[in-house]
PDB file of C-alpha atoms in Angstrom:
ATOM      1  CA  MET A   1     -42.163 -30.102 -76.601  1.00 56.00           C
ATOM      2  CA  SER A   2     -41.813 -33.328 -74.682  1.00 55.00           C
ATOM      3  CA  ARG A   3     -38.386 -33.789 -76.238  1.00 60.00           C
ATOM      4  CA  TRP A   4     -37.345 -30.260 -75.070  1.00 51.00           C
ATOM      5  CA  TRP A   5     -38.698 -30.969 -71.589  1.00 50.00           C
ATOM      6  CA  ASP A   6     -36.777 -34.180 -71.393  1.00 54.00           C
ATOM      7  CA  ARG A   7     -33.597 -32.353 -72.274  1.00 56.00           C
ATOM      8  CA  TYR A   8     -34.020 -29.051 -70.394  1.00 53.00           C
ATOM      9  CA  GLY A   9     -36.861 -29.573 -67.905  1.00 54.00           C
ATOM     10  CA  PHE A  10     -34.691 -30.393 -64.905  1.00 53.00           C
ATOM     11  CA  ARG A  11     -32.401 -27.441 -65.580  1.00 60.00           C
ATOM     12  CA  ALA A  12     -35.410 -25.175 -65.913  1.00 56.00           C
ATOM     13  CA  ILE A  13     -36.711 -26.303 -62.539  1.00 59.00           C
ATOM     14  CA  LEU A  14     -33.323 -25.640 -60.942  1.00 56.00           C
ATOM     15  CA  VAL A  15     -33.206 -22.154 -62.482  1.00 54.00           C
ATOM     16  CA  VAL A  16     -36.725 -21.360 -61.241  1.00 55.00           C
ATOM     17  CA  VAL A  17     -35.901 -22.625 -57.746  1.00 55.00           C
ATOM     18  CA  ALA A  18     -32.653 -20.641 -57.684  1.00 56.00           C
ATOM     19  CA  LEU A  19     -34.422 -17.470 -58.827  1.00 55.00           C
ATOM     20  CA  THR A  20     -37.155 -18.006 -56.248  1.00 60.00           C
ATOM     21  CA  ILE A  21     -34.625 -18.482 -53.434  1.00 56.00           C
ATOM     22  CA  ALA A  22     -32.639 -15.444 -54.586  1.00 57.00           C
ATOM     23  CA  LEU A  23     -35.789 -13.323 -54.698  1.00 55.00           C
ATOM     24  CA  TRP A  24     -36.846 -14.546 -51.255  1.00 51.00           C
ATOM     25  CA  VAL A  25     -33.416 -13.843 -49.767  1.00 50.00           C
ATOM     26  CA  LYS A  26     -33.526 -10.370 -51.236  1.00 56.00           C
ATOM     27  CA  GLN A  27     -36.996  -9.733 -49.834  1.00 54.00           C
ATOM     28  CA  THR A  28     -35.998 -10.944 -46.340  1.00 49.00           C
ATOM     29  CA  GLN A  29     -32.644  -9.143 -46.523  1.00 50.00           C
ATOM     30  CA  GLY A  30     -30.722 -12.368 -45.814  1.00 48.00           C
ATOM     31  CA  ALA A  31     -32.490 -13.038 -42.531  1.00 50.00           C
ATOM     32  CA  ILE A  32     -32.644 -16.782 -43.097  1.00 54.00           C
ATOM     33  CA  ILE A  33     -28.913 -16.939 -43.734  1.00 52.00           C
ATOM     34  CA  SER A  34     -28.251 -15.063 -40.534  1.00 51.00           C
ATOM     35  CA  GLU A  35     -30.510 -17.428 -38.643  1.00 54.00           C
ATOM     36  CA  VAL A  36     -28.839 -20.497 -40.100  1.00 53.00           C
ATOM     37  CA  TYR A  37     -25.417 -19.028 -39.277  1.00 49.00           C
ATOM     38  CA  TYR A  38     -26.530 -18.233 -35.733  1.00 52.00           C
ATOM     39  CA  TYR A  39     -27.756 -21.781 -35.072  1.00 54.00           C
ATOM     40  CA  ALA A  40     -24.625 -23.225 -36.645  1.00 55.00           C
ATOM     41  CA  VAL A  41     -22.156 -21.271 -34.502  1.00 49.00           C
ATOM     42  CA  SER A  42     -24.224 -20.603 -31.370  1.00 54.00           C
ATOM     43  CA  PRO A  43     -22.997 -23.729 -29.527  1.00 56.00           C
ATOM     44  CA  PHE A  44     -19.407 -22.576 -29.931  1.00 52.00           C
ATOM     45  CA  GLN A  45     -20.235 -18.927 -29.174  1.00 49.00           C
ATOM     46  CA  SER A  46     -22.148 -19.882 -26.065  1.00 52.00           C
ATOM     47  CA  GLN A  47     -19.205 -21.845 -24.733  1.00 55.00           C
ATOM     48  CA  ALA A  48     -16.760 -19.034 -25.512  1.00 51.00           C
ATOM     49  CA  GLN A  49     -19.086 -16.475 -23.976  1.00 53.00           C
ATOM     50  CA  LEU A  50     -19.500 -18.537 -20.832  1.00 54.00           C
ATOM     51  CA  THR A  51     -15.736 -18.943 -20.558  1.00 59.00           C
ATOM     52  CA  LEU A  52     -15.227 -15.194 -20.930  1.00 52.00           C
ATOM     53  CA  GLU A  53     -17.958 -14.423 -18.404  1.00 56.00           C
ATOM     54  CA  ASP A  54     -16.416 -16.894 -15.947  1.00 60.00           C
ATOM     55  CA  ARG A  55     -13.016 -15.253 -16.326  1.00 57.00           C
ATOM     56  CA  LEU A  56     -14.454 -11.787 -15.799  1.00 57.00           C
ATOM     57  CA  THR A  57     -16.483 -12.961 -12.813  1.00 61.00           C
ATOM     58  CA  ASN A  58     -13.480 -14.661 -11.225  1.00 60.00           C
ATOM     59  CA  ALA A  59     -11.336 -11.574 -11.824  1.00 55.00           C
ATOM     60  CA  ARG A  60     -13.971  -9.385 -10.198  1.00 57.00           C
ATOM     61  CA  ILE A  61     -14.192 -11.728  -7.195  1.00 60.00           C
ATOM     62  CA  LEU A  62     -10.416 -11.625  -6.780  1.00 59.00           C
ATOM     63  CA  GLU A  63     -10.489  -7.835  -7.018  1.00 52.00           C
ATOM     64  CA  LEU A  64     -13.165  -7.605  -4.317  1.00 61.00           C
ATOM     65  CA  GLU A  65     -11.363 -10.104  -2.081  1.00 59.00           C
ATOM     66  CA  GLN A  66      -8.129  -8.135  -2.348  1.00 56.00           C
ATOM     67  CA  SER A  67      -9.984  -4.886  -1.647  1.00 56.00           C
ATOM     68  CA  VAL A  68     -11.545  -6.404   1.467  1.00 59.00           C
ATOM     69  CA  THR A  69      -8.154  -7.694   2.624  1.00 59.00           C
ATOM     70  CA  GLU A  70      -6.540  -4.293   2.084  1.00 50.00           C
ATOM     71  CA  LEU A  71      -9.318  -2.470   3.937  1.00 60.00           C
ATOM     72  CA  SER A  72      -9.138  -4.980   6.782  1.00 62.00           C
ATOM     73  CA  GLN A  73      -5.395  -4.427   7.135  1.00 59.00           C
ATOM     74  CA  GLN A  74      -5.807  -0.647   7.103  1.00 58.00           C
ATOM     75  CA  ASN A  75      -8.621  -0.817   9.657  1.00 63.00           C
ATOM     76  CA  GLN A  76      -6.562  -3.099  11.891  1.00 64.00           C
ATOM     77  CA  GLN A  77      -3.586  -0.747  11.821  1.00 62.00           C
ATOM     78  CA  LEU A  78      -5.806   2.265  12.442  1.00 63.00           C
ATOM     79  CA  LYS A  79      -7.501   0.503  15.390  1.00 64.00           C
ATOM     80  CA  GLN A  80      -4.107  -0.317  16.902  1.00 64.00           C
ATOM     81  CA  LEU A  81      -2.994   3.271  16.440  1.00 62.00           C
ATOM     82  CA  LEU A  82      -6.184   4.663  17.986  1.00 62.00           C
ATOM     83  CA  ASN A  83      -5.874   2.272  20.936  1.00 63.00           C
ATOM     84  CA  TYR A  84      -2.289   3.410  21.387  1.00 57.00           C
ATOM     85  CA  SER A  85      -3.169   7.094  21.065  1.00 55.00           C
ATOM     86  CA  SER A  86      -5.894   6.729  23.700  1.00 55.00           C
ATOM     87  CA  THR A  87      -3.086   6.374  26.274  1.00 53.00           C
ATOM     88  CA  GLN A  88      -1.432   9.572  25.011  1.00 56.00           C
ATOM     89  CA  PRO A  89      -2.318  13.229  25.691  1.00 55.00           C
ATOM     90  CA  GLU A  90      -5.751  14.320  24.489  1.00 55.00           C
ATOM     91  CA  THR A  91      -4.197  16.796  22.059  1.00 75.00           C
ATOM     92  CA  THR A  92      -2.773  13.931  19.953  1.00 84.00           C
ATOM     93  CA  ILE A  93      -3.505  14.285  16.209  1.00 88.00           C
ATOM     94  CA  ALA A  94      -3.890  11.160  14.047  1.00 88.00           C
ATOM     95  CA  ALA A  95      -2.431  11.591  10.560  1.00 88.00           C
ATOM     96  CA  PRO A  96      -2.063   9.391   7.463  1.00 88.00           C
ATOM     97  CA  ILE A  97       1.192   9.066   5.534  1.00 89.00           C
ATOM     98  CA  ILE A  98       0.435  10.384   2.042  1.00 89.00           C
ATOM     99  CA  ALA A  99       3.880  10.427   0.399  1.00 90.00           C
ATOM    100  CA  ARG A 100       7.162   8.588   0.710  1.00 89.00           C
ATOM    101  CA  ASN A 101      10.239   8.562  -1.525  1.00 85.00           C
ATOM    102  CA  ARG A 102      11.343   5.047  -2.435  1.00 85.00           C
ATOM    103  CA  ASP A 103      14.985   6.129  -2.511  1.00 83.00           C
ATOM    104  CA  ARG A 104      14.682   7.756   0.926  1.00 86.00           C
ATOM    105  CA  TRP A 105      12.313   5.255   2.529  1.00 89.00           C
ATOM    106  CA  TRP A 106      13.934   5.429   5.949  1.00 89.00           C
ATOM    107  CA  ASN A 107      14.571   9.186   5.882  1.00 93.00           C
ATOM    108  CA  ARG A 108      11.380  11.207   5.572  1.00 94.00           C
ATOM    109  CA  VAL A 109       7.625  10.897   5.096  1.00 94.00           C
ATOM    110  CA  THR A 110       4.836  13.374   4.327  1.00 93.00           C
ATOM    111  CA  LEU A 111       1.689  13.443   6.445  1.00 93.00           C
ATOM    112  CA  GLY A 112      -1.823  14.454   5.422  1.00 90.00           C
ATOM    113  CA  LYS A 113      -2.226  16.951   8.271  1.00 90.00           C
ATOM    114  CA  GLY A 114      -0.844  20.483   8.473  1.00 92.00           C
ATOM    115  CA  SER A 115      -1.063  23.844  10.207  1.00 92.00           C
ATOM    116  CA  GLN A 116      -4.828  24.060   9.689  1.00 92.00           C
ATOM    117  CA  ASP A 117      -5.090  20.879  11.794  1.00 91.00           C
ATOM    118  CA  GLY A 118      -2.927  22.314  14.562  1.00 92.00           C
ATOM    119  CA  VAL A 119       0.391  20.767  13.498  1.00 94.00           C
ATOM    120  CA  ARG A 120       3.570  22.768  14.166  1.00 94.00           C
ATOM    121  CA  ALA A 121       7.252  22.255  13.360  1.00 93.00           C
ATOM    122  CA  GLY A 122       9.030  20.457  16.190  1.00 93.00           C
ATOM    123  CA  TYR A 123       6.049  18.326  17.199  1.00 95.00           C
ATOM    124  CA  THR A 124       6.740  14.682  18.062  1.00 95.00           C
ATOM    125  CA  VAL A 125       5.534  11.866  15.771  1.00 94.00           C
ATOM    126  CA  MET A 126       4.682   8.445  17.217  1.00 90.00           C
ATOM    127  CA  GLY A 127       3.823   5.125  15.582  1.00 87.00           C
ATOM    128  CA  ILE A 128       2.484   1.892  17.014  1.00 82.00           C
ATOM    129  CA  GLY A 129       5.103   0.888  19.577  1.00 83.00           C
ATOM    130  CA  GLY A 130       7.228   3.977  19.863  1.00 87.00           C
ATOM    131  CA  LEU A 131       8.886   7.104  18.521  1.00 92.00           C
ATOM    132  CA  VAL A 132       8.930   7.662  14.757  1.00 93.00           C
ATOM    133  CA  GLY A 133      10.387  11.155  14.326  1.00 95.00           C
ATOM    134  CA  ARG A 134       9.578  14.846  14.477  1.00 95.00           C
ATOM    135  CA  ILE A 135       7.875  17.437  12.295  1.00 95.00           C
ATOM    136  CA  THR A 136      10.371  19.593  10.378  1.00 94.00           C
ATOM    137  CA  HIS A 137       8.233  21.474   7.826  1.00 94.00           C
ATOM    138  CA  VAL A 138       4.544  22.366   7.765  1.00 94.00           C
ATOM    139  CA  THR A 139       2.106  23.582   5.098  1.00 93.00           C
ATOM    140  CA  PRO A 140      -1.599  24.294   5.642  1.00 92.00           C
ATOM    141  CA  HIS A 141      -2.569  20.712   4.795  1.00 92.00           C
ATOM    142  CA  THR A 142       0.632  18.621   4.992  1.00 94.00           C
ATOM    143  CA  SER A 143       3.728  18.195   7.118  1.00 94.00           C
ATOM    144  CA  LYS A 144       7.120  16.529   6.682  1.00 95.00           C
ATOM    145  CA  VAL A 145       8.661  14.166   9.225  1.00 96.00           C
ATOM    146  CA  LEU A 146      12.355  13.487   9.785  1.00 96.00           C
ATOM    147  CA  LEU A 147      12.418   9.839  10.846  1.00 96.00           C
ATOM    148  CA  VAL A 148      14.607   8.613  13.716  1.00 95.00           C
ATOM    149  CA  SER A 149      16.033   6.086  11.246  1.00 94.00           C
ATOM    150  CA  ASP A 150      17.467   8.867   9.048  1.00 94.00           C
ATOM    151  CA  ASN A 151      21.273   8.966   8.913  1.00 92.00           C
ATOM    152  CA  THR A 152      21.288  12.575  10.154  1.00 92.00           C
ATOM    153  CA  SER A 153      18.895  11.928  13.050  1.00 93.00           C
ATOM    154  CA  ARG A 154      20.151  12.136  16.628  1.00 92.00           C
ATOM    155  CA  VAL A 155      17.932  11.425  19.642  1.00 94.00           C
ATOM    156  CA  GLY A 156      18.917  11.767  23.289  1.00 93.00           C
ATOM    157  CA  ALA A 157      18.355   8.333  24.839  1.00 91.00           C
ATOM    158  CA  ILE A 158      18.663   6.389  28.052  1.00 86.00           C
ATOM    159  CA  LEU A 159      19.108   2.710  28.962  1.00 87.00           C
ATOM    160  CA  SER A 160      16.032   2.212  31.140  1.00 85.00           C
ATOM    161  CA  ARG A 161      17.512  -0.546  33.328  1.00 84.00           C
ATOM    162  CA  THR A 162      20.909   1.019  34.118  1.00 82.00           C
ATOM    163  CA  ARG A 163      19.925   4.697  33.677  1.00 84.00           C
ATOM    164  CA  GLN A 164      22.925   5.335  31.442  1.00 86.00           C
ATOM    165  CA  PHE A 165      22.662   8.309  29.091  1.00 87.00           C
ATOM    166  CA  GLY A 166      23.648   8.528  25.445  1.00 89.00           C
ATOM    167  CA  TYR A 167      22.110   9.157  22.049  1.00 92.00           C
ATOM    168  CA  ILE A 168      20.898   7.088  19.142  1.00 93.00           C
ATOM    169  CA  LYS A 169      21.945   7.660  15.555  1.00 93.00           C
ATOM    170  CA  GLY A 170      19.899   6.495  12.586  1.00 93.00           C
ATOM    171  CA  LYS A 171      21.460   4.413   9.842  1.00 91.00           C
ATOM    172  CA  GLY A 172      18.703   3.979   7.258  1.00 90.00           C
ATOM    173  CA  SER A 173      17.172   0.754   8.558  1.00 91.00           C
ATOM    174  CA  SER A 174      15.011  -0.687  11.333  1.00 89.00           C
ATOM    175  CA  THR A 175      18.031  -0.648  13.649  1.00 91.00           C
ATOM    176  CA  VAL A 176      19.835   2.385  15.060  1.00 93.00           C
ATOM    177  CA  THR A 177      23.128   2.761  16.908  1.00 91.00           C
ATOM    178  CA  MET A 178      23.315   3.994  20.493  1.00 91.00           C
ATOM    179  CA  HIS A 179      26.422   5.756  21.715  1.00 87.00           C
ATOM    180  CA  LEU A 180      26.866   6.063  25.481  1.00 85.00           C
ATOM    181  CA  PHE A 181      28.355   9.060  27.248  1.00 79.00           C
ATOM    182  CA  GLU A 182      30.000   6.668  29.735  1.00 76.00           C
ATOM    183  CA  GLN A 183      31.511   3.321  28.855  1.00 71.00           C
ATOM    184  CA  ILE A 184      29.821   0.477  30.723  1.00 67.00           C
ATOM    185  CA  ILE A 185      29.639  -3.247  30.156  1.00 67.00           C
ATOM    186  CA  ASP A 186      26.371  -3.986  31.939  1.00 77.00           C
ATOM    187  CA  ILE A 187      24.287  -4.128  28.768  1.00 81.00           C
ATOM    188  CA  LYS A 188      22.005  -7.013  27.888  1.00 84.00           C
ATOM    189  CA  PRO A 189      20.044  -7.883  24.739  1.00 86.00           C
ATOM    190  CA  GLY A 190      16.456  -6.896  25.344  1.00 86.00           C
ATOM    191  CA  ASP A 191      17.328  -3.848  27.484  1.00 88.00           C
ATOM    192  CA  GLU A 192      14.817  -1.109  26.731  1.00 88.00           C
ATOM    193  CA  ILE A 193      15.794   2.280  25.347  1.00 89.00           C
ATOM    194  CA  ALA A 194      13.736   5.462  25.787  1.00 90.00           C
ATOM    195  CA  THR A 195      14.174   9.171  25.104  1.00 90.00           C
ATOM    196  CA  SER A 196      16.108  10.880  27.873  1.00 87.00           C
ATOM    197  CA  SER A 197      15.514  14.011  29.916  1.00 85.00           C
ATOM    198  CA  LEU A 198      18.626  15.485  28.270  1.00 86.00           C
ATOM    199  CA  SER A 199      17.013  15.453  24.824  1.00 87.00           C
ATOM    200  CA  LYS A 200      16.213  18.903  23.459  1.00 87.00           C
ATOM    201  CA  LEU A 201      14.138  17.689  20.519  1.00 91.00           C
ATOM    202  CA  PHE A 202      11.852  15.131  22.195  1.00 92.00           C
ATOM    203  CA  PRO A 203      10.029  14.755  25.509  1.00 89.00           C
ATOM    204  CA  PRO A 204      11.544  12.212  27.929  1.00 87.00           C
ATOM    205  CA  GLY A 205      10.306   8.676  28.451  1.00 87.00           C
ATOM    206  CA  LEU A 206       9.135   7.889  24.910  1.00 89.00           C
ATOM    207  CA  PRO A 207       9.836   4.243  23.956  1.00 89.00           C
ATOM    208  CA  LEU A 208      12.468   3.867  21.249  1.00 91.00           C
ATOM    209  CA  GLY A 209      13.509   0.234  21.034  1.00 89.00           C
ATOM    210  CA  LYS A 210      15.429  -2.639  22.575  1.00 90.00           C
ATOM    211  CA  VAL A 211      19.089  -3.629  22.548  1.00 91.00           C
ATOM    212  CA  SER A 212      19.711  -6.319  19.934  1.00 86.00           C
ATOM    213  CA  SER A 213      23.506  -6.611  20.182  1.00 83.00           C
ATOM    214  CA  THR A 214      26.670  -4.845  21.293  1.00 77.00           C
ATOM    215  CA  LYS A 215      30.168  -4.565  19.843  1.00 72.00           C
ATOM    216  CA  LYS A 216      33.399  -2.766  20.596  1.00 66.00           C
ATOM    217  CA  ASN A 217      34.426  -0.105  18.112  1.00 62.00           C
ATOM    218  CA  LYS A 218      36.434   2.633  19.842  1.00 62.00           C
ATOM    219  CA  GLY A 219      34.202   1.986  22.815  1.00 62.00           C
ATOM    220  CA  ILE A 220      30.931   0.124  23.117  1.00 69.00           C
ATOM    221  CA  GLU A 221      28.508   0.431  20.216  1.00 75.00           C
ATOM    222  CA  ILE A 222      24.961  -0.738  20.888  1.00 87.00           C
ATOM    223  CA  GLU A 223      22.621  -1.926  18.161  1.00 91.00           C
ATOM    224  CA  VAL A 224      19.001  -1.052  18.934  1.00 92.00           C
ATOM    225  CA  GLU A 225      15.962  -2.498  17.150  1.00 91.00           C
ATOM    226  CA  LEU A 226      13.302   0.208  16.884  1.00 91.00           C
ATOM    227  CA  ASN A 227       9.895  -0.556  18.384  1.00 88.00           C
ATOM    228  CA  ALA A 228       7.902   1.224  15.687  1.00 87.00           C
ATOM    229  CA  SER A 229       7.740  -0.562  12.326  1.00 86.00           C
ATOM    230  CA  ILE A 230       8.846   2.452  10.319  1.00 89.00           C
ATOM    231  CA  ASP A 231       9.107   0.540   7.038  1.00 87.00           C
ATOM    232  CA  VAL A 232       5.360  -0.249   6.951  1.00 84.00           C
ATOM    233  CA  LEU A 233       3.923   2.913   8.496  1.00 84.00           C
ATOM    234  CA  GLU A 234       0.557   4.090   7.179  1.00 85.00           C
ATOM    235  CA  TRP A 235      -0.740   6.130  10.121  1.00 85.00           C
ATOM    236  CA  VAL A 236       0.971   8.034  12.915  1.00 88.00           C
ATOM    237  CA  THR A 237       0.018  10.271  15.825  1.00 89.00           C
ATOM    238  CA  ILE A 238       1.386  13.779  16.329  1.00 91.00           C
ATOM    239  CA  GLN A 239       2.029  15.125  19.835  1.00 91.00           C
ATOM    240  CA  PRO A 240       2.655  18.787  20.630  1.00 92.00           C
ATOM    241  CA  PHE A 241       6.138  19.529  21.942  1.00 89.00           C
ATOM    242  CA  GLN A 242       8.075  22.718  22.426  1.00 84.00           C
ATOM    243  CA  SER A 243      11.716  22.231  21.419  1.00 77.00           C
ATOM    244  CA  LYS A 244      14.346  23.245  23.986  1.00 69.00           C
ATOM    245  CA  LEU A 245      16.667  24.512  21.261  1.00 64.00           C
ATOM    246  CA  ASN A 246      17.287  28.240  21.418  1.00 51.00           C
TER     247      ASN A 246
END
């Protein structure tokens, strides 16, 4: 017996220990292994988790900061518009721009106010600083605006300083061209342009823009920088106006 123990005793102990551990693992459903694995990898997991949480937190902060900035800009523009509209007739209607075609950015916009809000075709549309366009089509809840910057737009205009009449023609940008009915040379950069009493589509005296340059091209052609920033419009005001067209 002692000889057998000397030869196989250690192996027997190892077998018994292995069977005991296997039985214990089975009874605990591998809980100890899971615990050992958890403690082995938890330092690395914790660091990875913290890194991920930091990234998500930073992304959320950036999102909130950008949202606040966007709201601040919208509020600022709306405040400016409301301050401007307070000097206009009481029947003025404030309206948001809800649609705009990228390929026709300077041509037309769609407003979020329509006939149920009192909007009618032919009404005048103003932005911060001056004339924007006029209403051409109306639905119960929306309306379309032909911008003064559109290539087909024509607006009766007057040089405020010299009282010379003409009209402005849109050319798809922040500048328009003014054509005078009489050829004069007393034109200076900075001269103000307004709608004239000869206009049949707009009331007189609405600010349009200022002379930026002049050139001779079969007469005098005047470049006018529009007052209203049509390219970044978000809100406008609508003013009732009865067209003089028959």
